[in-house]
Amino acid sequence: MEAITDKVPVLRLLHLDQSSLSNMTLPGVPSEVVSLILENCDTARDALALASTCKHMYHEWRKHGARAVWLIWKDDMHALDEALIAVRATQIVVDRQNCNQQLPVEMNLSLLSSEHRVASLPELSAISDLRRVVGLMCKKATSWVLYHVPEIDDGGELPEHLPECHNRIIKSMYRALAVAAALSGLYNEPTFEADPAITPENFSKVDKERLVKFAAYQIASSHKDEERMFGGVAEWLRDNILTEQSRRKMAKLHDERRGRGLCCRGYVDAVNNPDDTDDAGNEGEGKDDGDNDEDIFVEGDDDEEGGDDDGDDDDDDDDSCPLRNLGGLSHSDMHLLTWETLQMMWAAEAIRSCCSADSEFQETGDGTPLRTVHMVAFGRFRPVQVRFWTEAVTSPAEYAFLPARARGDETPSGFQKYYGIGGTASGWEEVLGWMHRESRQRNHYKKTSHPTAPLRLKLFGFLLRRFANVRPWLRFWQDEWTEQWNDLMTLSSSYMLFTSDEVEDREPCNQDLVDGGFTDGTICLETLRGKPKPELYFQEC
């Protein structure tokens, strides 16, 4: 039989040999040894099985189980820290709402990471539940890709690359859930600050004058207000995206002119105009190109006069890269930031779609009601309950890491396995939509007659401006299928932000966001440098 010191080599460092361990009863094993054994189990289920052997091990589990599971999961579970931050941010919102307390308008997401506080056993249970539901939402959002053989240049994905792409989607969904929870205090301010209170349930058209006083409900809010609302989230997201590994990988793609490095329009410009390399590739990498906060155009700033945009169409055939190197970051960093920002916007829209009142996830088989998960979606900005069921034969260890956790009801005969969104109200989504369409705020660009960004996605315009001094094409936010361009819905229904760029003969997509196998989204962005502020007007939708 394999010696336990061979199975857990670190025990040899404690000078504990097999004979000394064999003479010990479980209560006699030192606590630090139990901790090391738990941490070196192959799976969390193995660790929990060991903890369930006796009362003594149960108490040791209560002391060391959370750390053990975290270390096991850290190697096996993608975006674990983002999941923990989403769980903690959501729980803050749920606890405040249950106590009818005002939600925090500023939430420092960086303080919710594992670096500041180790996850507890209940939080690990919540992460497991959230992971299951997010995985199902990812499957639902990409179902059209999974159930047909895709063309490599049609936004589909090859089976061998699906895990990589799903990991990108799942991380983006965790980020979107964490950020939506962090911003929920802003969108719920009218409930606590307005007199009388304004809620989604009692909102009426006569409240528009009072509601528009809150910056989150203003289409053209000032730069100062947007910095107050979104600055903290932007700082967290920037640090979360720009890890050493991700920066190195993106820089290599740009240096070698392959994969998503080909999405930089500056490379094409540099090839055609070798004497003009100001915007090409990583020229000036690590340096600020001269842009600063004073150069950044702020759309709709109250302190500036609106001017006519008399130039050519906003999405003209400009081959130069629109991204500008701000804050001492490299050009590949700019592409990484904008790419993952657009991924998170895609994820926010996918979650919103999954959180519709009639949405459900279904798989065949018998099941038993098991868990309820809370999440906060963009648009709603209030907690929504997600109920899901799983097989009756599933071990509790897979979902709950408290050994004495209560289980669900007995399995009904012939019961199908459903994963469903709880039937709650739509939160602030309908109010935000009405404020954009009918509050008589200027909501369309005069030049193109396209709508401005929906209020639920206000954050993303700020992030693109803050990170790289860019904005989407003016036509981008068209939110209905018409004869006009429809880039938001095209990008939201496409898989190309997540598909692998390592498939042979796969090319980046073109300016139509249709033909091609992958994109980083910068094809539908334009620089704000030298652009006059577009004039807005009100159009009732």
Coordinates of C-alpha atoms in Angstrom, one line a residue, residues 130 162 170 195 216 235 250 330 486:
L130 CA -22.8 30.6 -9.3
L162 CA -14.7 25.5 -27.2
I170 CA -17.5 32.8 -18.1
D195 CA -38.8 62.5 -1.7
A216 CA -27.3 57.5 -13.7
E235 CA -9.7 51.2 -11.9
M250 CA -1.2 40.1 -26.2
S330 CA 1.6 50.0 -24.5
N486 CA -27.2 47.3 -36.3

